[in-house]
CSV table of C-alpha atoms in Angstrom, one decimal:
chain,number,residue,atom,x,y,z
E,1,MET,CA,2.9,-54.1,1.5
E,2,ALA,CA,0.2,-52.3,-0.6
E,3,HIS,CA,-3.4,-52.0,0.5
E,4,GLN,CA,-6.3,-52.1,-2.1
E,5,SER,CA,-10.0,-51.5,-1.5
E,6,LEU,CA,-12.7,-52.8,-3.7
E,7,ASN,CA,-16.4,-51.9,-3.6
E,8,PHE,CA,-19.2,-54.4,-4.6
E,9,GLU,CA,-22.8,-54.0,-5.4
E,10,GLY,CA,-25.1,-57.0,-5.8
E,11,VAL,CA,-23.4,-59.5,-3.5
E,12,VAL,CA,-26.3,-61.3,-1.9
E,13,ASP,CA,-25.1,-64.4,-0.1
E,14,ALA,CA,-22.2,-66.2,1.6
E,15,ASP,CA,-21.5,-68.4,-1.4
E,16,GLN,CA,-20.7,-65.3,-3.5
E,17,VAL,CA,-18.4,-63.9,-0.7
E,18,ASN,CA,-16.6,-67.2,-0.5
E,19,ARG,CA,-16.1,-67.4,-4.3
E,20,ILE,CA,-14.7,-63.9,-4.4
E,21,THR,CA,-12.4,-64.6,-1.5
E,22,THR,CA,-11.0,-67.7,-3.1
E,23,ALA,CA,-10.5,-65.9,-6.5
E,24,LEU,CA,-8.6,-63.0,-4.8
E,25,MET,CA,-6.5,-65.3,-2.6
E,26,MET,CA,-5.4,-67.4,-5.6
E,27,LEU,CA,-3.8,-64.3,-7.3
E,28,ASP,CA,0.0,-64.1,-7.1
E,29,GLY,CA,1.0,-61.3,-4.8
E,30,VAL,CA,-2.1,-61.3,-2.6
E,31,ASP,CA,-1.1,-61.8,1.1
E,32,SER,CA,-4.6,-61.4,2.7
E,33,ALA,CA,-8.1,-60.5,1.7
E,34,GLU,CA,-11.0,-59.6,3.9
E,35,VAL,CA,-14.2,-59.9,1.8
E,36,GLY,CA,-17.7,-58.9,2.7
E,37,ARG,CA,-21.0,-58.2,0.9
E,38,HIS,CA,-20.1,-54.6,0.2
E,39,GLY,CA,-16.4,-54.8,-0.6
E,40,ALA,CA,-12.9,-56.2,0.0
E,41,GLU,CA,-9.7,-55.1,1.7
E,42,VAL,CA,-6.7,-56.7,0.0
E,43,GLU,CA,-3.1,-56.6,1.2
E,44,GLY,CA,-0.2,-57.5,-1.0
E,45,ARG,CA,1.7,-56.6,-4.1
E,46,VAL,CA,-0.9,-56.9,-6.8
E,47,ARG,CA,-2.4,-54.4,-9.3
E,48,ARG,CA,-5.9,-53.2,-8.7
E,49,GLU,CA,-6.8,-54.1,-12.3
E,50,ALA,CA,-5.8,-57.7,-11.6
E,51,LEU,CA,-8.1,-57.8,-8.6
E,52,ILE,CA,-11.1,-56.5,-10.5
E,53,LYS,CA,-10.4,-58.8,-13.4
E,54,ALA,CA,-10.3,-61.8,-11.1
E,55,VAL,CA,-13.7,-60.9,-9.5
E,56,LYS,CA,-15.4,-60.2,-12.9
E,57,ALA,CA,-14.0,-63.5,-14.3
E,58,LEU,CA,-16.3,-65.3,-11.8
E,59,GLY,CA,-19.3,-64.3,-13.9
E,60,LEU,CA,-21.3,-63.2,-10.9
E,61,PRO,CA,-24.1,-60.6,-11.4
E,62,ILE,CA,-22.2,-58.0,-9.3
E,63,ASP,CA,-20.7,-54.6,-10.0
E,64,VAL,CA,-17.0,-54.2,-8.9
E,65,LYS,CA,-15.4,-50.8,-8.4
C-alpha cells in the first residue's frame, strides 16, 4: 500500500477538514485518510495528482501541495 502526504495552507475550520476528508475517501484506491488543518496522510493505491485534483475541486480558498 502506498503512502502519500499532502500539505495545506489556509484551512481554517473543521468543516473544511471534513469536506477534504470526504473528498479524499471517495476516491477509488484510497484506503484511509487522516486529515488535519495543515495536511493529510493518505494510504492506498491512488496517484498524488488525483488527490490534489480532488481537494482543489472543492473550491476552497486553500493551497494544496
